[in-house]
Amino acid sequence: SSQPYGSRRPHLRSRAMDLATALKGTPGEDEQATLEALVKLHDDLEFKPDGGKVCVKSTGHEMAPRLQQVREYLNGGKYKKAREWYSFDFTQFEPHIVPHATQKKFLYCHLTGTTLPMDPKKVQVHIKSKRFQELKKASEEQAAKKAKKQEEKAARIAEIRAKRAVKAKAEAGGGKPSADGAAKKDKKSRRRRKAADKGAGDGAAPAEQAKAPEEGGKKGKKRPERSMQLRRRKQFLATKKKKGGAAPAASGEGPAKKARQE
């Protein structure tokens, strides 16, 4: 426990120093061996399968296998900036902000319809803007209403299915009606018995009682013959004339109208 940190993990310390030395360089170094060591130690570098070029994994940049050229690219601000962007987790802004469909170095905001560069700072500024926040709130409210409607619909469907299951079970068990159905059926039976008893007391047959509402529209008023035959007035008069019978005069016809017809 009294040993220093570097002596406990010498392999990590030597690896970090080797990578730093390969990036910085030393006088009288072997360029080919240093390049191979740099590509081996750097997790973002690799040789192409044919061995002709050095490829950067994160950016896809390819370079000739020259130590000085590789060092300049890795130590440059453009690579450091690009590596910071590409290593940033932009998936945290989904589903509102997603990778652009055609431009690989850009993002697209579905709420505002804005194309954004893959710059974490600019994306952060965009999501904190007033317009984005208002549209996000409206989108969340709409999604909540939609989810509520779906829940209500699912509850109604479940209730209907439960009623059908109870009905099917009752029918399968011998056709026993439910309590509500039995009460309605009993009520109808009582009404029929009461009507039959009333008809028997008045001395009229049930068939005549059933026919009475059809013959007379209102109580105490006789239904006209034309109405009982379901004929139009002109057709009824023409039929009467052919048979040789006298056509009945309409209730609204006066003496003057009768004289004109004669």
GROMACS .gro file of C-alpha atoms in nm:
model
  262
    1SER     CA    1   0.000   0.000   0.000
    2SER     CA    2   0.305   0.228   0.046
    3GLN     CA    3   0.404   0.193  -0.322
    4PRO     CA    4   0.339   0.490  -0.550
    5TYR     CA    5   0.059   0.480  -0.812
    6GLY     CA    6   0.298   0.452  -1.107
    7SER     CA    7   0.483   0.155  -0.957
    8ARG     CA    8   0.156  -0.033  -0.894
    9ARG     CA    9   0.042  -0.003  -1.261
   10PRO     CA   10   0.354   0.038  -1.471
   11HIS     CA   11   0.186  -0.100  -1.785
   12LEU     CA   12  -0.074   0.180  -1.789
   13ARG     CA   13   0.185   0.448  -1.733
   14SER     CA   14   0.414   0.315  -2.005
   15ARG     CA   15   0.119   0.290  -2.249
   16ALA     CA   16   0.021   0.653  -2.188
   17MET     CA   17   0.381   0.768  -2.227
   18ASP     CA   18   0.429   0.566  -2.544
   19LEU     CA   19   0.118   0.722  -2.701
   20ALA     CA   20   0.222   1.071  -2.593
   21THR     CA   21   0.574   1.011  -2.723
   22ALA     CA   22   0.444   0.878  -3.053
   23LEU     CA   23   0.227   1.189  -3.095
   24LYS     CA   24   0.503   1.431  -2.992
   25GLY     CA   25   0.807   1.258  -3.143
   26THR     CA   26   1.168   1.218  -3.033
   27PRO     CA   27   1.498   1.302  -3.208
   28GLY     CA   28   1.643   1.022  -3.419
   29GLU     CA   29   1.329   0.807  -3.413
   30ASP     CA   30   1.242   0.541  -3.667
   31GLU     CA   31   0.946   0.686  -3.858
   32GLN     CA   32   0.806   0.354  -3.978
   33ALA     CA   33   0.823   0.189  -3.634
   34THR     CA   34   0.681   0.500  -3.465
   35LEU     CA   35   0.392   0.515  -3.715
   36GLU     CA   36   0.307   0.150  -3.656
   37ALA     CA   37   0.319   0.205  -3.278
   38LEU     CA   38   0.101   0.516  -3.308
   39VAL     CA   39  -0.164   0.334  -3.513
   40LYS     CA   40  -0.157   0.041  -3.271
   41LEU     CA   41  -0.191   0.254  -2.957
   42HIS     CA   42  -0.442   0.509  -3.087
   43ASP     CA   43  -0.798   0.374  -3.068
   44ASP     CA   44  -0.919   0.597  -3.356
   45LEU     CA   45  -0.657   0.489  -3.614
   46GLU     CA   46  -0.624   0.183  -3.831
   47PHE     CA   47  -0.443   0.072  -4.143
   48LYS     CA   48  -0.645   0.003  -4.454
   49PRO     CA   49  -0.665  -0.366  -4.549
   50ASP     CA   50  -0.419  -0.310  -4.835
   51GLY     CA   51  -0.182  -0.127  -4.598
   52GLY     CA   52  -0.155   0.172  -4.828
   53LYS     CA   53  -0.326   0.436  -4.611
   54VAL     CA   54  -0.404   0.527  -4.251
   55CYS     CA   55  -0.777   0.567  -4.179
   56VAL     CA   56  -0.943   0.767  -3.898
   57LYS     CA   57  -1.241   0.565  -3.768
   58SER     CA   58  -1.452   0.848  -3.632
   59THR     CA   59  -1.430   1.085  -3.929
   60GLY     CA   60  -1.348   0.844  -4.212
   61HIS     CA   61  -1.048   1.057  -4.311
   62GLU     CA   62  -0.771   0.873  -4.496
   63MET     CA   63  -0.404   0.974  -4.511
   64ALA     CA   64  -0.084   0.850  -4.664
   65PRO     CA   65   0.127   0.638  -4.423
   66ARG     CA   66   0.355   0.926  -4.329
   67LEU     CA   67   0.428   0.990  -3.963
   68GLN     CA   68   0.446   1.369  -3.987
   69GLN     CA   69   0.118   1.394  -4.179
   70VAL     CA   70  -0.064   1.170  -3.931
   71ARG     CA   71   0.071   1.371  -3.637
   72GLU     CA   72  -0.035   1.701  -3.785
   73TYR     CA   73  -0.387   1.576  -3.842
   74LEU     CA   74  -0.426   1.429  -3.492
   75ASN     CA   75  -0.285   1.738  -3.320
   76GLY     CA   76  -0.492   1.979  -3.531
   77GLY     CA   77  -0.796   2.162  -3.401
   78LYS     CA   78  -1.020   2.031  -3.681
   79TYR     CA   79  -0.975   1.669  -3.573
   80LYS     CA   80  -1.021   1.749  -3.202
   81LYS     CA   81  -1.342   1.937  -3.278
   82ALA     CA   82  -1.475   1.665  -3.508
   83ARG     CA   83  -1.388   1.394  -3.254
   84GLU     CA   84  -1.574   1.585  -2.984
   85TRP     CA   85  -1.881   1.611  -3.206
   86TYR     CA   86  -1.884   1.253  -3.326
   87SER     CA   87  -1.824   1.114  -2.977
   88PHE     CA   88  -2.116   1.318  -2.837
   89ASP     CA   89  -2.437   1.123  -2.774
   90PHE     CA   90  -2.700   1.304  -2.984
   91THR     CA   91  -2.955   1.025  -2.926
   92GLN     CA   92  -3.053   1.197  -2.600
   93PHE     CA   93  -3.244   1.456  -2.806
   94GLU     CA   94  -3.460   1.198  -2.983
   95PRO     CA   95  -3.739   1.168  -3.092
   96HIS     CA   96  -3.765   1.541  -3.160
   97ILE     CA   97  -3.410   1.581  -3.298
   98VAL     CA   98  -3.277   1.301  -3.518
   99PRO     CA   99  -2.993   1.254  -3.771
  100HIS     CA  100  -3.058   1.424  -4.103
  101ALA     CA  101  -3.181   1.191  -4.376
  102THR     CA  102  -2.940   1.311  -4.647
  103GLN     CA  103  -2.675   1.524  -4.473
  104LYS     CA  104  -2.457   1.310  -4.246
  105LYS     CA  105  -2.304   1.603  -4.058
  106PHE     CA  106  -2.637   1.759  -3.966
  107LEU     CA  107  -2.939   1.691  -3.748
  108TYR     CA  108  -3.308   1.760  -3.813
  109CYS     CA  109  -3.569   1.889  -3.566
  110HIS     CA  110  -3.918   1.750  -3.631
  111LEU     CA  111  -4.088   2.014  -3.414
  112THR     CA  112  -3.946   2.328  -3.574
  113GLY     CA  113  -3.836   2.185  -3.909
  114THR     CA  114  -3.483   2.322  -3.855
  115THR     CA  115  -3.161   2.167  -3.986
  116LEU     CA  116  -2.893   2.180  -3.716
  117PRO     CA  117  -2.517   2.113  -3.736
  118MET     CA  118  -2.380   1.832  -3.521
  119ASP     CA  119  -2.253   2.081  -3.268
  120PRO     CA  120  -2.354   2.002  -2.907
  121LYS     CA  121  -2.353   2.368  -2.807
  122LYS     CA  122  -2.580   2.475  -3.094
  123VAL     CA  123  -2.819   2.188  -3.027
  124GLN     CA  124  -2.839   2.283  -2.660
  125VAL     CA  125  -2.919   2.644  -2.754
  126HIS     CA  126  -3.191   2.523  -2.993
  127ILE     CA  127  -3.370   2.302  -2.739
  128LYS     CA  128  -3.368   2.585  -2.484
  129SER     CA  129  -3.531   2.830  -2.725
  130LYS     CA  130  -3.886   2.954  -2.658
  131ARG     CA  131  -4.024   2.823  -2.987
  132PHE     CA  132  -3.892   2.471  -2.927
  133GLN     CA  133  -4.027   2.462  -2.571
  134GLU     CA  134  -4.376   2.576  -2.680
  135LEU     CA  135  -4.395   2.322  -2.961
  136LYS     CA  136  -4.266   2.048  -2.733
  137LYS     CA  137  -4.535   2.129  -2.473
  138ALA     CA  138  -4.810   2.124  -2.738
  139SER     CA  139  -4.680   1.793  -2.872
  140GLU     CA  140  -4.677   1.635  -2.526
  141GLU     CA  141  -5.035   1.756  -2.455
  142GLN     CA  142  -5.156   1.610  -2.784
  143ALA     CA  143  -4.982   1.281  -2.710
  144ALA     CA  144  -5.143   1.270  -2.364
  145LYS     CA  145  -5.493   1.326  -2.512
  146LYS     CA  146  -5.433   1.054  -2.768
  147ALA     CA  147  -5.319   0.811  -2.500
  148LYS     CA  148  -5.626   0.892  -2.288
  149LYS     CA  149  -5.861   0.825  -2.582
  150GLN     CA  150  -5.691   0.494  -2.648
  151GLU     CA  151  -5.730   0.394  -2.283
  152GLU     CA  152  -6.101   0.484  -2.288
  153LYS     CA  153  -6.150   0.290  -2.609
  154ALA     CA  154  -5.973  -0.013  -2.464
  155ALA     CA  155  -6.194   0.008  -2.151
  156ARG     CA  156  -6.512   0.019  -2.364
  157ILE     CA  157  -6.398  -0.279  -2.569
  158ALA     CA  158  -6.317  -0.474  -2.253
  159GLU     CA  159  -6.661  -0.394  -2.110
  160ILE     CA  160  -6.840  -0.505  -2.428
  161ARG     CA  161  -6.641  -0.827  -2.439
  162ALA     CA  162  -6.719  -0.896  -2.075
  163LYS     CA  163  -7.094  -0.852  -2.138
  164ARG     CA  164  -7.080  -1.082  -2.439
  165ALA     CA  165  -6.894  -1.341  -2.236
  166VAL     CA  166  -7.157  -1.329  -1.961
  167LYS     CA  167  -7.437  -1.359  -2.216
  168ALA     CA  168  -7.270  -1.651  -2.392
  169LYS     CA  169  -7.214  -1.823  -2.059
  170ALA     CA  170  -7.580  -1.777  -1.964
  171GLU     CA  171  -7.697  -1.919  -2.297
  172ALA     CA  172  -7.459  -2.213  -2.268
  173GLY     CA  173  -7.588  -2.287  -1.918
  174GLY     CA  174  -7.944  -2.360  -2.033
  175GLY     CA  175  -8.066  -2.027  -2.165
  176LYS     CA  176  -8.130  -1.874  -1.827
  177PRO     CA  177  -8.194  -1.503  -1.879
  178SER     CA  178  -8.034  -1.240  -1.666
  179ALA     CA  179  -8.219  -1.053  -1.390
  180ASP     CA  180  -8.287  -0.751  -1.613
  181GLY     CA  181  -8.411  -0.970  -1.899
  182ALA     CA  182  -8.640  -1.168  -1.670
  183ALA     CA  183  -8.790  -0.849  -1.525
  184LYS     CA  184  -8.863  -0.706  -1.871
  185LYS     CA  185  -9.022  -1.030  -1.988
  186ASP     CA  186  -9.240  -1.050  -1.677
  187LYS     CA  187  -9.352  -0.690  -1.729
  188LYS     CA  188  -9.456  -0.760  -2.089
  189SER     CA  189  -9.651  -1.068  -1.981
  190ARG     CA  190  -9.841  -0.868  -1.720
  191ARG     CA  191  -9.933  -0.606  -1.981
  192ARG     CA  192 -10.067  -0.872  -2.219
  193ARG     CA  193 -10.274  -1.038  -1.948
  194LYS     CA  194 -10.414  -0.702  -1.840
  195ALA     CA  195 -10.514  -0.613  -2.197
  196ALA     CA  196 -10.678  -0.954  -2.247
  197ASP     CA  197 -10.876  -0.918  -1.924
  198LYS     CA  198 -10.993  -0.571  -2.021
  199GLY     CA  199 -11.104  -0.692  -2.363
  200ALA     CA  200 -11.298  -0.981  -2.212
  201GLY     CA  201 -11.472  -0.743  -1.970
  202ASP     CA  202 -11.578  -0.508  -2.248
  203GLY     CA  203 -11.708  -0.798  -2.459
  204ALA     CA  204 -11.475  -0.734  -2.751
  205ALA     CA  205 -11.247  -0.994  -2.898
  206PRO     CA  206 -10.871  -0.936  -2.881
  207ALA     CA  207 -10.849  -0.947  -3.259
  208GLU     CA  208 -11.106  -0.671  -3.291
  209GLN     CA  209 -10.921  -0.462  -3.030
  210ALA     CA  210 -10.601  -0.502  -3.225
  211LYS     CA  211 -10.779  -0.405  -3.546
  212ALA     CA  212 -10.950  -0.101  -3.398
  213PRO     CA  213 -10.644   0.127  -3.396
  214GLU     CA  214 -10.589   0.053  -3.763
  215GLU     CA  215 -10.947   0.136  -3.869
  216GLY     CA  216 -10.969   0.461  -3.676
  217GLY     CA  217 -10.681   0.701  -3.642
  218LYS     CA  218 -10.821   0.873  -3.335
  219LYS     CA  219 -11.074   0.766  -3.075
  220GLY     CA  220 -11.433   0.837  -3.187
  221LYS     CA  221 -11.341   0.916  -3.551
  222LYS     CA  222 -11.416   0.679  -3.836
  223ARG     CA  223 -11.138   0.612  -4.081
  224PRO     CA  224 -11.236   0.694  -4.447
  225GLU     CA  225 -11.270   0.410  -4.696
  226ARG     CA  226 -11.002   0.557  -4.924
  227SER     CA  227 -10.754   0.570  -4.638
  228MET     CA  228 -10.827   0.209  -4.543
  229GLN     CA  229 -10.756   0.102  -4.903
  230LEU     CA  230 -10.435   0.309  -4.909
  231ARG     CA  231 -10.542   0.477  -5.235
  232ARG     CA  232 -10.487   0.827  -5.358
  233ARG     CA  233 -10.793   1.050  -5.391
  234LYS     CA  234 -10.790   1.067  -5.773
  235GLN     CA  235 -10.740   0.691  -5.806
  236PHE     CA  236 -11.018   0.626  -5.557
  237LEU     CA  237 -11.259   0.857  -5.742
  238ALA     CA  238 -11.172   0.703  -6.078
  239THR     CA  239 -11.236   0.353  -5.946
  240LYS     CA  240 -11.569   0.460  -5.801
  241LYS     CA  241 -11.670   0.619  -6.131
  242LYS     CA  242 -11.591   0.304  -6.327
  243LYS     CA  243 -11.796   0.093  -6.089
  244GLY     CA  244 -12.085   0.333  -6.130
  245GLY     CA  245 -12.089   0.447  -5.774
  246ALA     CA  246 -12.115   0.805  -5.668
  247ALA     CA  247 -11.790   0.946  -5.545
  248PRO     CA  248 -11.812   1.091  -5.196
  249ALA     CA  249 -11.770   1.461  -5.171
  250ALA     CA  250 -11.472   1.593  -4.979
  251SER     CA  251 -11.539   1.751  -4.645
  252GLY     CA  252 -11.404   2.083  -4.763
  253GLU     CA  253 -11.611   2.106  -5.082
  254GLY     CA  254 -11.893   2.363  -5.081
  255PRO     CA  255 -12.207   2.389  -5.298
  256ALA     CA  256 -12.034   2.612  -5.553
  257LYS     CA  257 -11.760   2.351  -5.611
  258LYS     CA  258 -12.021   2.073  -5.653
  259ALA     CA  259 -12.204   2.282  -5.914
  260ARG     CA  260 -11.884   2.338  -6.112
  261GLN     CA  261 -11.808   1.964  -6.114
  262GLU     CA  262 -12.162   1.889  -6.248
   0.00000   0.00000   0.00000
